[in-house]
PDB file of C-alpha atoms in Angstrom:
ATOM      1  CA  MET A 210     -13.309  13.674 111.959  1.00 55.00           C
ATOM      2  CA  ARG A 211     -10.648  11.830 109.973  1.00 58.00           C
ATOM      3  CA  LYS A 212     -11.850   9.587 107.150  1.00 68.00           C
ATOM      4  CA  ARG A 213     -10.737   5.944 107.382  1.00 73.00           C
ATOM      5  CA  LYS A 214      -8.550   4.768 104.564  1.00 75.00           C
ATOM      6  CA  SER A 215      -9.865   2.115 102.206  1.00 80.00           C
ATOM      7  CA  ILE A 216      -8.216  -1.292 102.071  1.00 77.00           C
ATOM      8  CA  GLU A 217      -6.732  -0.399  98.676  1.00 80.00           C
ATOM      9  CA  GLU A 218      -5.334   2.926  99.969  1.00 83.00           C
ATOM     10  CA  ARG A 219      -3.788   1.175 102.969  1.00 81.00           C
ATOM     11  CA  LYS A 220      -2.326  -1.593 100.780  1.00 81.00           C
ATOM     12  CA  GLU A 221      -0.811   1.044  98.463  1.00 83.00           C
ATOM     13  CA  GLU A 222       0.806   2.605 101.538  1.00 87.00           C
ATOM     14  CA  VAL A 223       2.103  -0.829 102.546  1.00 87.00           C
ATOM     15  CA  PHE A 224       3.628  -1.233  99.057  1.00 86.00           C
ATOM     16  CA  MET A 225       5.453   2.104  99.389  1.00 87.00           C
ATOM     17  CA  ILE A 226       6.594   1.313 102.958  1.00 89.00           C
ATOM     18  CA  ILE A 227       7.945  -2.072 101.864  1.00 87.00           C
ATOM     19  CA  SER A 228       9.709  -0.290  98.983  1.00 85.00           C
ATOM     20  CA  GLN A 229      11.363   2.076 101.485  1.00 86.00           C
ATOM     21  CA  ILE A 230      12.502  -0.783 103.724  1.00 88.00           C
ATOM     22  CA  ILE A 231      13.918  -2.711 100.766  1.00 83.00           C
ATOM     23  CA  ALA A 232      15.712   0.400  99.468  1.00 79.00           C
ATOM     24  CA  GLU A 233      17.249   1.072 102.895  1.00 83.00           C
ATOM     25  CA  LYS A 234      17.895  -2.413 104.272  1.00 83.00           C
ATOM     26  CA  GLY A 235      16.954  -5.104 101.749  1.00 79.00           C
ATOM     27  CA  LEU A 236      14.017  -7.492 101.421  1.00 80.00           C
ATOM     28  CA  SER A 237      15.149  -9.694 104.314  1.00 82.00           C
ATOM     29  CA  GLU A 238      14.440  -6.795 106.724  1.00 86.00           C
ATOM     30  CA  VAL A 239      10.768  -6.458 105.764  1.00 88.00           C
ATOM     31  CA  SER A 240       8.559  -7.425 108.709  1.00 91.00           C
ATOM     32  CA  THR A 241       5.039  -6.772 109.906  1.00 91.00           C
ATOM     33  CA  VAL A 242       6.533  -4.996 112.938  1.00 92.00           C
ATOM     34  CA  GLU A 243       8.609  -2.615 110.789  1.00 93.00           C
ATOM     35  CA  VAL A 244       5.757  -1.938 108.352  1.00 92.00           C
ATOM     36  CA  ALA A 245       3.343  -1.232 111.222  1.00 92.00           C
ATOM     37  CA  LYS A 246       5.845   1.084 112.894  1.00 94.00           C
ATOM     38  CA  ARG A 247       6.357   3.114 109.723  1.00 93.00           C
ATOM     39  CA  LEU A 248       2.622   3.290 109.052  1.00 90.00           C
ATOM     40  CA  GLY A 249       2.024   4.449 112.610  1.00 91.00           C
ATOM     41  CA  VAL A 250      -0.312   1.565 113.435  1.00 90.00           C
ATOM     42  CA  SER A 251      -0.098  -1.452 115.711  1.00 90.00           C
ATOM     43  CA  GLN A 252       1.245  -4.738 114.388  1.00 90.00           C
ATOM     44  CA  PRO A 253      -2.176  -6.421 114.840  1.00 90.00           C
ATOM     45  CA  ALA A 254      -3.618  -3.750 112.503  1.00 87.00           C
ATOM     46  CA  ILE A 255      -1.419  -5.145 109.702  1.00 88.00           C
ATOM     47  CA  TYR A 256      -3.098  -8.519 110.174  1.00 88.00           C
ATOM     48  CA  LYS A 257      -6.381  -6.985 108.956  1.00 85.00           C
ATOM     49  CA  TYR A 258      -4.777  -6.929 105.512  1.00 84.00           C
ATOM     50  CA  PHE A 259      -2.210  -9.756 105.585  1.00 87.00           C
ATOM     51  CA  LYS A 260      -2.031 -13.051 107.478  1.00 90.00           C
ATOM     52  CA  ASN A 261       1.753 -12.898 107.860  1.00 88.00           C
ATOM     53  CA  LYS A 262       4.993 -11.493 106.457  1.00 86.00           C
ATOM     54  CA  ASP A 263       5.065 -13.941 103.536  1.00 86.00           C
ATOM     55  CA  GLU A 264       1.579 -12.933 102.414  1.00 88.00           C
ATOM     56  CA  MET A 265       2.614  -9.277 102.661  1.00 88.00           C
ATOM     57  CA  ILE A 266       5.658  -9.911 100.437  1.00 86.00           C
ATOM     58  CA  VAL A 267       3.564 -11.899  97.930  1.00 88.00           C
ATOM     59  CA  TYR A 268       1.169  -8.924  97.761  1.00 88.00           C
ATOM     60  CA  PHE A 269       4.152  -6.643  97.227  1.00 86.00           C
ATOM     61  CA  LEU A 270       5.430  -8.816  94.352  1.00 87.00           C
ATOM     62  CA  GLU A 271       1.984  -9.006  92.777  1.00 90.00           C
ATOM     63  CA  HIS A 272       1.717  -5.215  92.994  1.00 88.00           C
ATOM     64  CA  LEU A 273       5.141  -5.004  91.376  1.00 87.00           C
ATOM     65  CA  LYS A 274       3.746  -7.106  88.516  1.00 91.00           C
ATOM     66  CA  ASP A 275       0.963  -4.535  88.120  1.00 92.00           C
ATOM     67  CA  GLN A 276       3.572  -1.773  87.981  1.00 91.00           C
ATOM     68  CA  LEU A 277       5.491  -3.579  85.221  1.00 94.00           C
ATOM     69  CA  GLU A 278       2.265  -4.191  83.302  1.00 96.00           C
ATOM     70  CA  GLU A 279       1.602  -0.453  83.519  1.00 96.00           C
ATOM     71  CA  VAL A 280       5.052   0.196  81.993  1.00 97.00           C
ATOM     72  CA  LEU A 281       4.103  -2.074  79.053  1.00 98.00           C
ATOM     73  CA  LYS A 282       0.721  -0.372  78.722  1.00 97.00           C
ATOM     74  CA  LYS A 283       2.362   3.055  78.468  1.00 97.00           C
ATOM     75  CA  ALA A 284       4.845   1.665  75.926  1.00 97.00           C
ATOM     76  CA  SER A 285       1.989   0.506  73.715  1.00 97.00           C
ATOM     77  CA  ARG A 286       1.284   4.180  72.968  1.00 97.00           C
ATOM     78  CA  GLY A 287       4.419   4.315  70.831  1.00 98.00           C
ATOM     79  CA  LYS A 288       3.911   4.128  67.087  1.00 97.00           C
ATOM     80  CA  THR A 289       7.138   2.314  66.227  1.00 97.00           C
ATOM     81  CA  THR A 290       9.093  -0.441  67.952  1.00 98.00           C
ATOM     82  CA  ARG A 291      11.820   2.077  68.731  1.00 98.00           C
ATOM     83  CA  GLU A 292       9.322   4.449  70.386  1.00 98.00           C
ATOM     84  CA  LYS A 293       7.856   1.590  72.421  1.00 98.00           C
ATOM     85  CA  LEU A 294      11.240   0.400  73.701  1.00 98.00           C
ATOM     86  CA  LYS A 295      12.280   3.975  74.507  1.00 98.00           C
ATOM     87  CA  LEU A 296       9.069   4.411  76.522  1.00 98.00           C
ATOM     88  CA  ILE A 297       9.853   1.194  78.413  1.00 98.00           C
ATOM     89  CA  TYR A 298      13.287   2.536  79.329  1.00 98.00           C
ATOM     90  CA  LYS A 299      11.794   5.851  80.488  1.00 97.00           C
ATOM     91  CA  GLU A 300       8.948   4.362  82.490  1.00 96.00           C
ATOM     92  CA  HIS A 301      11.031   1.544  83.985  1.00 95.00           C
ATOM     93  CA  PHE A 302      13.758   3.932  85.111  1.00 95.00           C
ATOM     94  CA  LYS A 303      11.140   6.273  86.603  1.00 93.00           C
ATOM     95  CA  LEU A 304       9.746   3.327  88.562  1.00 89.00           C
ATOM     96  CA  ILE A 305      13.214   2.385  89.811  1.00 89.00           C
ATOM     97  CA  GLU A 306      14.051   5.983  90.760  1.00 88.00           C
ATOM     98  CA  LYS A 307      10.724   6.267  92.600  1.00 83.00           C
ATOM     99  CA  THR A 308      10.872   2.991  94.539  1.00 80.00           C
ATOM    100  CA  ARG A 309      14.591   2.031  94.383  1.00 76.00           C
ATOM    101  CA  ILE A 310      13.636  -1.604  94.868  1.00 70.00           C
ATOM    102  CA  LEU A 311      13.428  -3.633  91.668  1.00 67.00           C
ATOM    103  CA  PRO A 312      17.059  -4.797  91.502  1.00 67.00           C
ATOM    104  CA  ARG A 313      17.163  -5.676  95.187  1.00 70.00           C
ATOM    105  CA  VAL A 314      14.001  -7.747  94.914  1.00 73.00           C
ATOM    106  CA  ILE A 315      15.080  -9.596  91.789  1.00 67.00           C
ATOM    107  CA  PHE A 316      18.384 -10.637  93.310  1.00 65.00           C
ATOM    108  CA  SER A 317      17.117 -11.297  96.847  1.00 68.00           C
ATOM    109  CA  ASP A 318      17.452 -14.830  98.165  1.00 66.00           C
ATOM    110  CA  VAL A 319      14.438 -14.124 100.396  1.00 61.00           C
ATOM    111  CA  VAL A 320      12.252 -14.489  97.307  1.00 66.00           C
ATOM    112  CA  TYR A 321      13.807 -17.763  96.214  1.00 62.00           C
ATOM    113  CA  LEU A 322      14.037 -19.564  99.546  1.00 66.00           C
ATOM    114  CA  GLY A 323      11.239 -20.910 101.664  1.00 67.00           C
ATOM    115  CA  ASN A 324       7.787 -19.842 100.517  1.00 76.00           C
ATOM    116  CA  PRO A 325       7.115 -20.949  96.910  1.00 86.00           C
ATOM    117  CA  ASP A 326       4.373 -18.320  96.569  1.00 87.00           C
ATOM    118  CA  LYS A 327       6.983 -15.544  96.675  1.00 82.00           C
ATOM    119  CA  LYS A 328       9.042 -17.158  93.919  1.00 83.00           C
ATOM    120  CA  LYS A 329       5.903 -17.765  91.845  1.00 89.00           C
ATOM    121  CA  ALA A 330       4.782 -14.128  92.217  1.00 88.00           C
ATOM    122  CA  LEU A 331       8.201 -12.799  91.167  1.00 85.00           C
ATOM    123  CA  LYS A 332       8.393 -15.283  88.292  1.00 88.00           C
ATOM    124  CA  GLU A 333       4.988 -14.202  86.993  1.00 92.00           C
ATOM    125  CA  ALA A 334       5.976 -10.529  87.209  1.00 90.00           C
ATOM    126  CA  ILE A 335       9.323 -10.890  85.428  1.00 90.00           C
ATOM    127  CA  LEU A 336       8.303 -13.472  82.825  1.00 94.00           C
ATOM    128  CA  GLY A 337       5.130 -11.535  81.999  1.00 96.00           C
ATOM    129  CA  TYR A 338       7.226  -8.407  81.528  1.00 96.00           C
ATOM    130  CA  LYS A 339       9.716 -10.254  79.327  1.00 97.00           C
ATOM    131  CA  LYS A 340       6.850 -11.697  77.284  1.00 98.00           C
ATOM    132  CA  GLY A 341       5.490  -8.199  76.647  1.00 98.00           C
ATOM    133  CA  ILE A 342       8.888  -6.960  75.472  1.00 98.00           C
ATOM    134  CA  THR A 343       9.314 -10.095  73.336  1.00 98.00           C
ATOM    135  CA  GLU A 344       5.998  -9.336  71.615  1.00 98.00           C
ATOM    136  CA  ILE A 345       7.098  -5.754  70.892  1.00 98.00           C
ATOM    137  CA  ILE A 346      10.339  -6.990  69.310  1.00 98.00           C
ATOM    138  CA  LYS A 347       8.514  -9.728  67.381  1.00 98.00           C
ATOM    139  CA  GLU A 348       6.095  -7.143  65.996  1.00 97.00           C
ATOM    140  CA  GLY A 349       9.074  -4.939  65.063  1.00 97.00           C
ATOM    141  CA  ILE A 350      10.639  -7.804  63.107  1.00 97.00           C
ATOM    142  CA  GLU A 351       7.352  -8.437  61.294  1.00 97.00           C
ATOM    143  CA  LYS A 352       7.091  -4.724  60.377  1.00 96.00           C
ATOM    144  CA  GLY A 353      10.699  -4.712  59.139  1.00 97.00           C
ATOM    145  CA  GLU A 354      11.846  -2.253  61.826  1.00 97.00           C
ATOM    146  CA  VAL A 355      14.045  -4.690  63.744  1.00 97.00           C
ATOM    147  CA  VAL A 356      16.818  -6.985  62.502  1.00 96.00           C
ATOM    148  CA  ASP A 357      15.917 -10.656  62.202  1.00 95.00           C
ATOM    149  CA  ILE A 358      16.801 -11.968  65.660  1.00 96.00           C
ATOM    150  CA  ASP A 359      15.203 -14.355  68.094  1.00 98.00           C
ATOM    151  CA  PRO A 360      12.658 -12.020  69.778  1.00 98.00           C
ATOM    152  CA  GLU A 361      13.007 -13.742  73.144  1.00 97.00           C
ATOM    153  CA  ILE A 362      16.794 -13.281  73.111  1.00 97.00           C
ATOM    154  CA  GLY A 363      16.250  -9.658  72.044  1.00 97.00           C
ATOM    155  CA  ALA A 364      13.998  -9.166  75.071  1.00 97.00           C
ATOM    156  CA  ARG A 365      16.603 -10.718  77.370  1.00 96.00           C
ATOM    157  CA  PHE A 366      19.240  -8.412  75.906  1.00 96.00           C
ATOM    158  CA  PHE A 367      16.965  -5.388  76.369  1.00 97.00           C
ATOM    159  CA  ILE A 368      16.138  -6.279  80.000  1.00 94.00           C
ATOM    160  CA  GLY A 369      19.849  -6.902  80.576  1.00 93.00           C
ATOM    161  CA  THR A 370      20.600  -3.287  79.621  1.00 95.00           C
ATOM    162  CA  ILE A 371      18.074  -2.156  82.225  1.00 94.00           C
ATOM    163  CA  ILE A 372      19.605  -4.376  84.913  1.00 90.00           C
ATOM    164  CA  ALA A 373      23.197  -3.338  84.067  1.00 91.00           C
ATOM    165  CA  SER A 374      22.277   0.365  84.013  1.00 94.00           C
ATOM    166  CA  THR A 375      20.472   0.062  87.336  1.00 90.00           C
ATOM    167  CA  LEU A 376      23.368  -1.816  88.914  1.00 87.00           C
ATOM    168  CA  THR A 377      25.784   0.894  87.754  1.00 92.00           C
ATOM    169  CA  TRP A 378      23.431   3.516  89.200  1.00 91.00           C
ATOM    170  CA  MET A 379      23.263   1.716  92.554  1.00 86.00           C
ATOM    171  CA  LEU A 380      27.048   1.187  92.722  1.00 88.00           C
ATOM    172  CA  ASN A 381      27.459   4.917  92.135  1.00 92.00           C
ATOM    173  CA  ASP A 382      25.209   5.642  95.129  1.00 88.00           C
ATOM    174  CA  MET A 383      22.364   6.748  92.834  1.00 88.00           C
ATOM    175  CA  LYS A 384      24.211  10.008  92.117  1.00 91.00           C
ATOM    176  CA  PHE A 385      23.058  10.294  88.511  1.00 92.00           C
ATOM    177  CA  LYS A 386      19.597  10.149  86.978  1.00 93.00           C
ATOM    178  CA  LEU A 387      18.798   6.778  85.472  1.00 93.00           C
ATOM    179  CA  SER A 388      16.335   8.496  83.163  1.00 91.00           C
ATOM    180  CA  GLY A 389      19.324  10.436  81.809  1.00 93.00           C
ATOM    181  CA  GLU A 390      20.675   7.163  80.382  1.00 96.00           C
ATOM    182  CA  VAL A 391      17.772   6.602  77.979  1.00 97.00           C
ATOM    183  CA  ASP A 392      19.191   8.442  74.946  1.00 96.00           C
ATOM    184  CA  ARG A 393      22.594   6.806  75.334  1.00 96.00           C
ATOM    185  CA  LEU A 394      21.011   3.357  75.569  1.00 97.00           C
ATOM    186  CA  MET A 395      18.806   4.063  72.550  1.00 97.00           C
ATOM    187  CA  GLU A 396      21.807   5.210  70.452  1.00 96.00           C
ATOM    188  CA  ASN A 397      23.461   1.856  71.046  1.00 95.00           C
ATOM    189  CA  LEU A 398      20.225  -0.100  70.647  1.00 95.00           C
ATOM    190  CA  ASP A 399      19.834   1.586  67.246  1.00 94.00           C
ATOM    191  CA  LYS A 400      23.159   0.095  66.124  1.00 94.00           C
ATOM    192  CA  MET A 401      22.345  -3.406  67.334  1.00 93.00           C
ATOM    193  CA  LEU A 402      18.614  -3.910  66.968  1.00 93.00           C
ATOM    194  CA  PHE A 403      17.156  -1.578  64.382  1.00 93.00           C
ATOM    195  CA  LYS A 404      17.504  -1.560  60.605  1.00 85.00           C
TER     196      LYS A 404
END
């Protein structure tokens, strides 16, 4: 007899299925029909977990926030600001290579149009992530490890390097390992950010 999956296990599967759809076709192609088909369940079965497509996407964005918080948590294990930022690069690129969705979600008009809950969920995820990076840079300035810059601008710059690297990766059909870019990014970050 097959054991029934818990709600959390099923929702984790939904997150990964939505990630696959976004990676293949974009966020606008996510639907309860497509998710159900890929899970091998009926569309009404999806409604046990989500009222509609918008609620499913909001869940996805909230889960994405959890993933980014986990990246920050792993980065906190670093002893220096440099180690923490390097861990963010590594963990963030691993997440992108695993799901292939972050850039498509961030730049998708589906998130910004219509349902304000989707925009709010994405905003909370991204701004919370930026705040965590800002705090790391601020702490680095206070410890004398980082040049005296506006920490919030430093965080924007840092996130910009992630976005630009990911865009380059996507435009090159994901033919190189994003995680292979970490040392190169850190070499240049050393020249600009660290004392």
